[in-house]
């Protein structure tokens, strides 16, 4: 899998997030790949796990953050 394929699958998995959260997530992953460098692209993909799993984790973290903020009110 290439970075491009990874980001396409990730974007699809995150498509239902609010625009701001979606953009922040995509920016994070783009930055992760940029810092890894093109020569370490495959290692970055292995480190991140599948795009579907990364999306699930991100969505769960966002849901937890929203739930926690509502409990504090």
mmCIF file with all atom_site columns, C-alpha atoms in Angstrom:
data_model
loop_
_atom_site.group_PDB
_atom_site.id
_atom_site.type_symbol
_atom_site.label_atom_id
_atom_site.label_alt_id
_atom_site.label_comp_id
_atom_site.label_asym_id
_atom_site.label_entity_id
_atom_site.label_seq_id
_atom_site.pdbx_PDB_ins_code
_atom_site.Cartn_x
_atom_site.Cartn_y
_atom_site.Cartn_z
_atom_site.occupancy
_atom_site.B_iso_or_equiv
_atom_site.pdbx_formal_charge
_atom_site.auth_seq_id
_atom_site.auth_comp_id
_atom_site.auth_asym_id
_atom_site.auth_atom_id
_atom_site.pdbx_PDB_model_num
ATOM 1  C CA . UNK A 1 1  ? 0.000   0.000  0.000  1.00 0.00 ? 1  UNK A CA 1
ATOM 2  C CA . UNK A 1 2  ? 1.229   3.494  -0.769 1.00 0.00 ? 2  UNK A CA 1
ATOM 3  C CA . UNK A 1 3  ? 0.711   6.672  1.254  1.00 0.00 ? 3  UNK A CA 1
ATOM 4  C CA . UNK A 1 4  ? -1.789  7.824  -1.362 1.00 0.00 ? 4  UNK A CA 1
ATOM 5  C CA . UNK A 1 5  ? -3.815  4.616  -1.072 1.00 0.00 ? 5  UNK A CA 1
ATOM 6  C CA . UNK A 1 6  ? -3.628  4.781  2.729  1.00 0.00 ? 6  UNK A CA 1
ATOM 7  C CA . UNK A 1 7  ? -4.874  8.374  2.826  1.00 0.00 ? 7  UNK A CA 1
ATOM 8  C CA . UNK A 1 8  ? -7.674  7.606  0.369  1.00 0.00 ? 8  UNK A CA 1
ATOM 9  C CA . UNK A 1 9  ? -8.933  4.720  2.524  1.00 0.00 ? 9  UNK A CA 1
ATOM 10 C CA . UNK A 1 10 ? -8.516  6.772  5.688  1.00 0.00 ? 10 UNK A CA 1
ATOM 11 C CA . UNK A 1 11 ? -10.434 9.703  4.195  1.00 0.00 ? 11 UNK A CA 1
ATOM 12 C CA . UNK A 1 12 ? -13.250 7.384  3.180  1.00 0.00 ? 12 UNK A CA 1
ATOM 13 C CA . UNK A 1 13 ? -13.415 5.891  6.680  1.00 0.00 ? 13 UNK A CA 1
ATOM 14 C CA . UNK A 1 14 ? -13.529 9.350  8.264  1.00 0.00 ? 14 UNK A CA 1
ATOM 15 C CA . UNK A 1 15 ? -15.946 10.923 5.771  1.00 0.00 ? 15 UNK A CA 1
ATOM 16 C CA . UNK A 1 16 ? -18.789 11.302 8.286  1.00 0.00 ? 16 UNK A CA 1
ATOM 17 C CA . UNK A 1 17 ? -16.803 13.299 10.829 1.00 0.00 ? 17 UNK A CA 1
ATOM 18 C CA . UNK A 1 18 ? -17.546 16.996 11.206 1.00 0.00 ? 18 UNK A CA 1
ATOM 19 C CA . UNK A 1 19 ? -15.448 18.969 8.716  1.00 0.00 ? 19 UNK A CA 1
ATOM 20 C CA . UNK A 1 20 ? -13.148 20.470 11.358 1.00 0.00 ? 20 UNK A CA 1
ATOM 21 C CA . UNK A 1 21 ? -12.402 17.090 12.950 1.00 0.00 ? 21 UNK A CA 1
ATOM 22 C CA . UNK A 1 22 ? -11.922 15.486 9.542  1.00 0.00 ? 22 UNK A CA 1
ATOM 23 C CA . UNK A 1 23 ? -9.450  18.171 8.491  1.00 0.00 ? 23 UNK A CA 1
ATOM 24 C CA . UNK A 1 24 ? -7.501  17.909 11.749 1.00 0.00 ? 24 UNK A CA 1
ATOM 25 C CA . UNK A 1 25 ? -7.254  14.137 11.388 1.00 0.00 ? 25 UNK A CA 1
ATOM 26 C CA . UNK A 1 26 ? -6.093  14.302 7.776  1.00 0.00 ? 26 UNK A CA 1
ATOM 27 C CA . UNK A 1 27 ? -3.563  17.018 8.659  1.00 0.00 ? 27 UNK A CA 1
ATOM 28 C CA . UNK A 1 28 ? -2.194  14.835 11.471 1.00 0.00 ? 28 UNK A CA 1
ATOM 29 C CA . UNK A 1 29 ? -1.689  11.828 9.193  1.00 0.00 ? 29 UNK A CA 1
ATOM 30 C CA . UNK A 1 30 ? -0.207  13.962 6.398  1.00 0.00 ? 30 UNK A CA 1
ATOM 31 C CA . UNK A 1 31 ? 2.247   15.432 8.894  1.00 0.00 ? 31 UNK A CA 1
ATOM 32 C CA . UNK A 1 32 ? 3.083   11.956 10.208 1.00 0.00 ? 32 UNK A CA 1
ATOM 33 C CA . UNK A 1 33 ? 3.982   10.807 6.692  1.00 0.00 ? 33 UNK A CA 1
ATOM 34 C CA . UNK A 1 34 ? 5.916   14.010 5.982  1.00 0.00 ? 34 UNK A CA 1
ATOM 35 C CA . UNK A 1 35 ? 7.998   13.584 9.128  1.00 0.00 ? 35 UNK A CA 1
ATOM 36 C CA . UNK A 1 36 ? 8.663   9.920  8.313  1.00 0.00 ? 36 UNK A CA 1
ATOM 37 C CA . UNK A 1 37 ? 9.851   10.855 4.849  1.00 0.00 ? 37 UNK A CA 1
ATOM 38 C CA . UNK A 1 38 ? 9.231   9.110  1.581  1.00 0.00 ? 38 UNK A CA 1
ATOM 39 C CA . UNK A 1 39 ? 11.964  6.557  2.259  1.00 0.00 ? 39 UNK A CA 1
ATOM 40 C CA . UNK A 1 40 ? 10.160  5.450  5.454  1.00 0.00 ? 40 UNK A CA 1
ATOM 41 C CA . UNK A 1 41 ? 6.636   5.426  4.027  1.00 0.00 ? 41 UNK A CA 1
ATOM 42 C CA . UNK A 1 42 ? 6.129   1.675  4.460  1.00 0.00 ? 42 UNK A CA 1
ATOM 43 C CA . UNK A 1 43 ? 7.370   1.776  8.053  1.00 0.00 ? 43 UNK A CA 1
ATOM 44 C CA . UNK A 1 44 ? 4.975   4.652  8.795  1.00 0.00 ? 44 UNK A CA 1
ATOM 45 C CA . UNK A 1 45 ? 2.094   2.616  7.375  1.00 0.00 ? 45 UNK A CA 1
ATOM 46 C CA . UNK A 1 46 ? 3.064   -0.344 9.539  1.00 0.00 ? 46 UNK A CA 1
ATOM 47 C CA . UNK A 1 47 ? 3.333   1.904  12.604 1.00 0.00 ? 47 UNK A CA 1
ATOM 48 C CA . UNK A 1 48 ? -0.087  3.461  11.994 1.00 0.00 ? 48 UNK A CA 1
ATOM 49 C CA . UNK A 1 49 ? -1.853  0.178  11.312 1.00 0.00 ? 49 UNK A CA 1
ATOM 50 C CA . UNK A 1 50 ? -4.579  -0.233 8.748  1.00 0.00 ? 50 UNK A CA 1
ATOM 51 C CA . UNK A 1 51 ? -6.420  2.922  7.694  1.00 0.00 ? 51 UNK A CA 1
ATOM 52 C CA . UNK A 1 52 ? -9.675  1.367  8.881  1.00 0.00 ? 52 UNK A CA 1
ATOM 53 C CA . UNK A 1 53 ? -8.260  0.627  12.345 1.00 0.00 ? 53 UNK A CA 1
ATOM 54 C CA . UNK A 1 54 ? -6.677  4.082  12.567 1.00 0.00 ? 54 UNK A CA 1
ATOM 55 C CA . UNK A 1 55 ? -10.034 5.646  11.668 1.00 0.00 ? 55 UNK A CA 1
ATOM 56 C CA . UNK A 1 56 ? -11.885 3.565  14.264 1.00 0.00 ? 56 UNK A CA 1
ATOM 57 C CA . UNK A 1 57 ? -9.426  4.580  16.966 1.00 0.00 ? 57 UNK A CA 1
ATOM 58 C CA . UNK A 1 58 ? -9.660  8.228  15.997 1.00 0.00 ? 58 UNK A CA 1
ATOM 59 C CA . UNK A 1 59 ? -13.476 8.148  16.006 1.00 0.00 ? 59 UNK A CA 1
ATOM 60 C CA . UNK A 1 60 ? -13.513 6.423  19.405 1.00 0.00 ? 60 UNK A CA 1
ATOM 61 C CA . UNK A 1 61 ? -11.128 9.032  20.849 1.00 0.00 ? 61 UNK A CA 1
ATOM 62 C CA . UNK A 1 62 ? -13.285 11.839 19.472 1.00 0.00 ? 62 UNK A CA 1
ATOM 63 C CA . UNK A 1 63 ? -16.445 10.263 20.896 1.00 0.00 ? 63 UNK A CA 1
ATOM 64 C CA . UNK A 1 64 ? -14.763 9.862  24.278 1.00 0.00 ? 64 UNK A CA 1
ATOM 65 C CA . UNK A 1 65 ? -13.640 13.500 24.231 1.00 0.00 ? 65 UNK A CA 1
ATOM 66 C CA . UNK A 1 66 ? -17.167 14.679 23.394 1.00 0.00 ? 66 UNK A CA 1
ATOM 67 C CA . UNK A 1 67 ? -18.704 12.443 26.042 1.00 0.00 ? 67 UNK A CA 1
ATOM 68 C CA . UNK A 1 68 ? -16.228 13.666 28.682 1.00 0.00 ? 68 UNK A CA 1
ATOM 69 C CA . UNK A 1 69 ? -16.889 17.311 27.872 1.00 0.00 ? 69 UNK A CA 1
ATOM 70 C CA . UNK A 1 70 ? -20.647 16.785 28.184 1.00 0.00 ? 70 UNK A CA 1
ATOM 71 C CA . UNK A 1 71 ? -20.273 15.036 31.549 1.00 0.00 ? 71 UNK A CA 1
ATOM 72 C CA . UNK A 1 72 ? -18.356 18.000 32.941 1.00 0.00 ? 72 UNK A CA 1
ATOM 73 C CA . UNK A 1 73 ? -21.253 20.388 32.297 1.00 0.00 ? 73 UNK A CA 1
#
